[in-house]
Coordinates of C-alpha atoms and ligand atoms in Angstrom, one line a residue:
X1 CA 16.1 -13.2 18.5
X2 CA 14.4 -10.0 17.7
X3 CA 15.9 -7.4 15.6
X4 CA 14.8 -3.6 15.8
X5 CA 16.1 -2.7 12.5
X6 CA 14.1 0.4 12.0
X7 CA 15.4 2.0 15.1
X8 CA 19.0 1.7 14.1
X9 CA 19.8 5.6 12.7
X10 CA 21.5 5.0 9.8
X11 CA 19.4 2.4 8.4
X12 CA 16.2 4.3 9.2
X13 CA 17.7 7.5 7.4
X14 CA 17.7 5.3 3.9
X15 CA 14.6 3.7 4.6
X16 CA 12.8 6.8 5.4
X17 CA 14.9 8.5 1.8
X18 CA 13.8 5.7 0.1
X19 CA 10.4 5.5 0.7
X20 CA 10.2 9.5 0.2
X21 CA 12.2 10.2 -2.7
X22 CA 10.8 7.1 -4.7
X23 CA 7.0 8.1 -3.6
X24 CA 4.6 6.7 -6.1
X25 CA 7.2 4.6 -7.8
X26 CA 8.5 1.9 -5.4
X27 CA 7.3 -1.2 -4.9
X28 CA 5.5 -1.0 -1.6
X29 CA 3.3 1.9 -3.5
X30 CA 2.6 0.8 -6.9
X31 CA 2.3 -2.8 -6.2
X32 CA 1.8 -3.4 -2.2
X33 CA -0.6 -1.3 -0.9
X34 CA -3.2 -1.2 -3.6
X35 CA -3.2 -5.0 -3.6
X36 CA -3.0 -5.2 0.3
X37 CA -6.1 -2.5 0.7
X38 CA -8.4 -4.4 -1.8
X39 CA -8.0 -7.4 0.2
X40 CA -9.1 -6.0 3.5
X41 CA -13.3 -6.3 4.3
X42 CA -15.4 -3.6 4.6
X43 CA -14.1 -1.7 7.8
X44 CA -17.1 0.2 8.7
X45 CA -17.6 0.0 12.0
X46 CA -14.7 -2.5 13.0
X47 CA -11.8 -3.3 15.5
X48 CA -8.8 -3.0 13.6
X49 CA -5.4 -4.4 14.8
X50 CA -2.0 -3.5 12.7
X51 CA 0.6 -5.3 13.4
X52 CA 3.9 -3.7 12.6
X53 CA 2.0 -0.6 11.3
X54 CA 5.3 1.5 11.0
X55 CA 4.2 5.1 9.9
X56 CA 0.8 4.4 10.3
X57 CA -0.1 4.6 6.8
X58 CA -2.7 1.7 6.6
X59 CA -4.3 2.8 10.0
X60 CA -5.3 6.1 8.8
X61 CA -6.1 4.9 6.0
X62 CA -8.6 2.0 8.1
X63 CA -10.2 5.2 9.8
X64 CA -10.8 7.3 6.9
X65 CA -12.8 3.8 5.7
X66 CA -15.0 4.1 8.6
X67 CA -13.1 1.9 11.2
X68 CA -14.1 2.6 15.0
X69 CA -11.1 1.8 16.4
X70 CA -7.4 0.8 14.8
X71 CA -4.5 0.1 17.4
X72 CA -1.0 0.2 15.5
X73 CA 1.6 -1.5 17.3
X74 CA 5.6 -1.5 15.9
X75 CA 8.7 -2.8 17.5
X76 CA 10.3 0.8 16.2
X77 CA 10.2 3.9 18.3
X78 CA 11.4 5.9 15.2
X79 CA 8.6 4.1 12.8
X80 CA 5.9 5.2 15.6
X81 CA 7.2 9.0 15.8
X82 CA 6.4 9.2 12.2
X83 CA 3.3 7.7 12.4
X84 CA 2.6 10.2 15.4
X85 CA 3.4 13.1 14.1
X86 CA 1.8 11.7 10.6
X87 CA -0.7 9.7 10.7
X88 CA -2.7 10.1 14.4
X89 CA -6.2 10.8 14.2
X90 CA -9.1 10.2 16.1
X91 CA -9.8 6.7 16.5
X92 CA -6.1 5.4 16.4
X93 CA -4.0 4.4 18.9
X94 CA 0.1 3.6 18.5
X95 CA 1.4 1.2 20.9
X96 CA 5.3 0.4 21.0
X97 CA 4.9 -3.3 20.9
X98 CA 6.6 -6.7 19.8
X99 CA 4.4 -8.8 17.8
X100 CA 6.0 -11.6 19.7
X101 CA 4.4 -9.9 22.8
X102 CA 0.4 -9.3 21.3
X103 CA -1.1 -12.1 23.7
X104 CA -1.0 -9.5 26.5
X105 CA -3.5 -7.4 24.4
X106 CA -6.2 -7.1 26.4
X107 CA -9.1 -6.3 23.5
X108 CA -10.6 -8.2 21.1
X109 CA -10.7 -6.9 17.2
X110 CA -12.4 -8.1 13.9
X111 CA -9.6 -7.7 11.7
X112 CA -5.7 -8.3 12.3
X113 CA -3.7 -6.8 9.2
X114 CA -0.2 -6.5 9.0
X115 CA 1.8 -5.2 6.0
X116 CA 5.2 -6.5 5.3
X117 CA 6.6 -7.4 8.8
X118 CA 5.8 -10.9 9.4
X119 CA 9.0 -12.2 7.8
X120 CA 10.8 -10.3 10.7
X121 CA 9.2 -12.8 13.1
X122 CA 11.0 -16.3 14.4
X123 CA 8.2 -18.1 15.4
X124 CA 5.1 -18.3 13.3
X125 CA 2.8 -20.7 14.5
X126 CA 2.9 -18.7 17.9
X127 CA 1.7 -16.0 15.8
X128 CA -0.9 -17.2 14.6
X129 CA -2.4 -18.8 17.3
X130 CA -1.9 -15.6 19.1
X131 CA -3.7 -14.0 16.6
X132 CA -6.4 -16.5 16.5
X133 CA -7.1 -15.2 20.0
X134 CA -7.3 -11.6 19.9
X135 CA -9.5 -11.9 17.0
X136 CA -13.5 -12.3 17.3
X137 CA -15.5 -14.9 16.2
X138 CA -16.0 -14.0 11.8
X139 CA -12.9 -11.9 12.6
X140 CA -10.2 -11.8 9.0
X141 CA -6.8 -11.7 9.0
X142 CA -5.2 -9.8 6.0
X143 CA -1.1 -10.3 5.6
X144 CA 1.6 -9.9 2.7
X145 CA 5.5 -10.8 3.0
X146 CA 8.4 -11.1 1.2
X147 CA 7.1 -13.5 -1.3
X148 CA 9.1 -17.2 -0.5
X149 CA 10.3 -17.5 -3.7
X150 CA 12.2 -14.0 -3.1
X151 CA 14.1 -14.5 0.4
X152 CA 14.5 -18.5 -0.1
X153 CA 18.3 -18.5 -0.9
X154 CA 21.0 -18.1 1.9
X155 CA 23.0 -15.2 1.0
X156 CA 26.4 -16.0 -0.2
X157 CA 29.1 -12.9 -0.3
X158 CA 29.5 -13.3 -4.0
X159 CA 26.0 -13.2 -4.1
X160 CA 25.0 -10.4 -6.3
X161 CA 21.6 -10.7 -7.7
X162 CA 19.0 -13.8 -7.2
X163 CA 18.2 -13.6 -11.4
X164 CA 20.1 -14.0 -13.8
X165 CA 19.3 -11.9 -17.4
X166 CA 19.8 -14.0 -20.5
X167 CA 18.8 -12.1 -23.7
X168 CA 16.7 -9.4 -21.5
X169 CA 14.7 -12.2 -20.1
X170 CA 15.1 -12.9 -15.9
X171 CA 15.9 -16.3 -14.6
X172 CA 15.4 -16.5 -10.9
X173 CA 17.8 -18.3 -8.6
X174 CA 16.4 -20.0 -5.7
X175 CA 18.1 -22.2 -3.4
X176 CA 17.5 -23.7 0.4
X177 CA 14.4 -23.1 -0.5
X178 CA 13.4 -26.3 1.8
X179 CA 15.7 -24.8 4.8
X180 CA 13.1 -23.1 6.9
X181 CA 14.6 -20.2 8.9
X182 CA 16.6 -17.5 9.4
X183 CA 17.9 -15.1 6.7
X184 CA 20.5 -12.7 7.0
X185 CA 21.1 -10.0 4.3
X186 CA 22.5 -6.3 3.6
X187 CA 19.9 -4.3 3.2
X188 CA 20.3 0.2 3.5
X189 CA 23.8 -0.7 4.7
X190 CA 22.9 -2.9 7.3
X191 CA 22.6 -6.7 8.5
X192 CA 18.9 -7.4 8.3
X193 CA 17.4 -10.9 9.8
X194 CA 14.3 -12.0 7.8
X195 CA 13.2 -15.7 8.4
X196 CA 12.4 -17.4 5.0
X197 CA 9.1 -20.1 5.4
X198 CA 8.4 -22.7 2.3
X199 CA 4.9 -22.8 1.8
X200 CA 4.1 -25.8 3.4
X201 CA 5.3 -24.5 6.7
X202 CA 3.3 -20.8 6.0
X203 CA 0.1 -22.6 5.0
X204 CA 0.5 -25.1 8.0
X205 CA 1.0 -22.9 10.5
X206 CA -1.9 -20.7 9.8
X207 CA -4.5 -23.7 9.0
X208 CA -2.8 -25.5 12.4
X209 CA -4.1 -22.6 14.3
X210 CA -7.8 -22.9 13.4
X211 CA -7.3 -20.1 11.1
X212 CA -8.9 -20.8 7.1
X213 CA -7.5 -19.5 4.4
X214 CA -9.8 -17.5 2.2
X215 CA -7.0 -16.4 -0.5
X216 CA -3.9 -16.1 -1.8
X217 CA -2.5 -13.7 -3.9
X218 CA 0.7 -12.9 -6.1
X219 CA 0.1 -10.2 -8.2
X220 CA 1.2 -9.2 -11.4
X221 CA 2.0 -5.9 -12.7
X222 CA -0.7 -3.9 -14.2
X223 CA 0.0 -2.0 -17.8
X224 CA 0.1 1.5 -15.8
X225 CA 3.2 0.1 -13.3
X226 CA 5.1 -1.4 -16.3
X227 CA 4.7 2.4 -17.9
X228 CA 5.6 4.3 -14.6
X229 CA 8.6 1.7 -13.9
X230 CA 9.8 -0.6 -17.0
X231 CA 11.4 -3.2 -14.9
X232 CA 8.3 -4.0 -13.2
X233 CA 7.9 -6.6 -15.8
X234 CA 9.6 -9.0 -14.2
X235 CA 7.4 -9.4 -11.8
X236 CA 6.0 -11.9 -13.9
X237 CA 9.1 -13.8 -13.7
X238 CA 10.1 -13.3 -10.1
X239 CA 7.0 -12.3 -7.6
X240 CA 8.1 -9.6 -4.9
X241 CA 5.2 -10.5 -2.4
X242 CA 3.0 -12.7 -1.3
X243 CA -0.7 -11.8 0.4
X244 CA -2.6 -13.9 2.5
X245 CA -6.6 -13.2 3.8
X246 CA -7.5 -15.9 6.3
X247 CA -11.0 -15.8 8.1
X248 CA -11.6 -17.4 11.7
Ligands
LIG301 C1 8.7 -2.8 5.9 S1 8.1 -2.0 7.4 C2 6.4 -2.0 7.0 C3 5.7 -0.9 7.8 C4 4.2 -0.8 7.5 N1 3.4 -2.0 7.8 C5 4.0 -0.4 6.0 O1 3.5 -1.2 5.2 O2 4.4 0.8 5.6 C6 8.2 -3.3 8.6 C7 7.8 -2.8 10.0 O3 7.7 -3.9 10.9 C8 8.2 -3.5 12.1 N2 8.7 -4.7 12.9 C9 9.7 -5.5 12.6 N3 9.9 -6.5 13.5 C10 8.9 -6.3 14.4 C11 8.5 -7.0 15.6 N4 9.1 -8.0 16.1 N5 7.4 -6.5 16.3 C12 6.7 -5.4 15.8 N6 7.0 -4.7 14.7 C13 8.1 -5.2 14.0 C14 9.3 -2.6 11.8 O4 9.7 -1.8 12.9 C15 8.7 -1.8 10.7 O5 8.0 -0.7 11.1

């Protein structure tokens, strides 16, 4: 079933505080995006497709790299506004869309990114193939999620934490990590559904498509994030995302 998430009022207030108020210092900006962005090609000249582009950030930023044309399509109305009113320039286009629906896209694109939304999707390998289609021969695909590791564990509510600290070092807790499927967690006050994949099942799915993966990545924290955010750390214990580039 899909969830709009973003659109619900009171969870979109935190989430827009939190990405706002924590600017430069969260995770999506000191770790995400600068690992995300070096993975996409050269976009000079190219048909960019965002898939769950929210406010729009990675499509200006496609544009401003030279891209023709970047369509950004989001399940949220209230993510789109924002990318509207911030982040519209020539070039871009802002479609409310389900990624579930992209195979009545009519256009064809060279690269499909998408930044932190596929783990919001049920079905995967329809996804893929999906975007196997709508992407031109040569074409690259350029993903990150919540790394597997991370969202594995069904939430439990005496759950607190999935680490333990022992003597300032983190021990993470996994479990079900074999039980593909939905996750359900409070998240900004709210019930969010997230669907957990093992890695067998994430690198099937995209190879089963005719999609070949080019590289993984799990990055670890660079001396500048440590000093701007101590706890960052322990990223070296317990990876917050996982980024995939796949060619066709
Ligand atoms: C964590 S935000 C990331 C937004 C943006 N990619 C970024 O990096 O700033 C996840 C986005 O995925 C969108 N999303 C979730 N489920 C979706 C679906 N089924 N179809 C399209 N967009 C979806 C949400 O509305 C939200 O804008």
């Amino acid at each position: 079933m899909r969830q709009n998430i973003y659109d619900n009022e009171s969870f979109a207030m935190q989430y827009d505080k939190m990405r706002k108020e924590q600017k430069g210092y969260n995770a999506n900006d000191l770790i995400e995006i600068p690992n995300f962005r070096n993975l996409i090609p050269n976009v000079k000249g190219k048909r960019v497709l965002d898939l769950g582009c929210g406010y729009g950030e990675n499509c200006r930023y496609c544009i401003e790299n030279g891209a023709l044309y970047v369509l950004g399509i989001d399940i949220s109305k209230h993510m789109l506004d924002i990318a509207n009113k911030e982040n519209l320039v020539n070039g871009i286009e802002y479609v409310n869309m389900a990624m579930e629906d992209i195979s009545q896209i009519d256009k064809k694109f060279d690269i499909v990114i998408s930044s932190l939304a596929f783990h919001y999707i049920k079905d995967f390998k329809k996804l893929m193939k999906d975007i196997y289609n709508l992407l031109d021969e040569n074409g690259t695909l350029v993903f990150s999620i919540d790394h597997p590791l991370r969202i594995a564990s069904i939430f439990e509510p005496w759950m607190e934490k999935n680490y333990i600290e022992l003597n300032g070092k983190w021990f993470l807790l996994v479990s079900d990590y074999s039980r593909n499927g939905l996750r359900e967690k409070k998240w900004n006050g709210e019930i969010v559904k997230k669907y957990h994949r093992n890695f067998s099942e994430l690198i099937n799915n995209i190879t089963d498509s005719g999609l070949k993966i080019d590289k993984l990545l799990e990055p670890l924290p660079t001396e500048e994030m440590i000093q701007k955010v101590p706890k960052y750390i322990h990223q070296i214990d317990r990876p917050f995302f996982l980024f995939v580039k796949a060619v066709k």
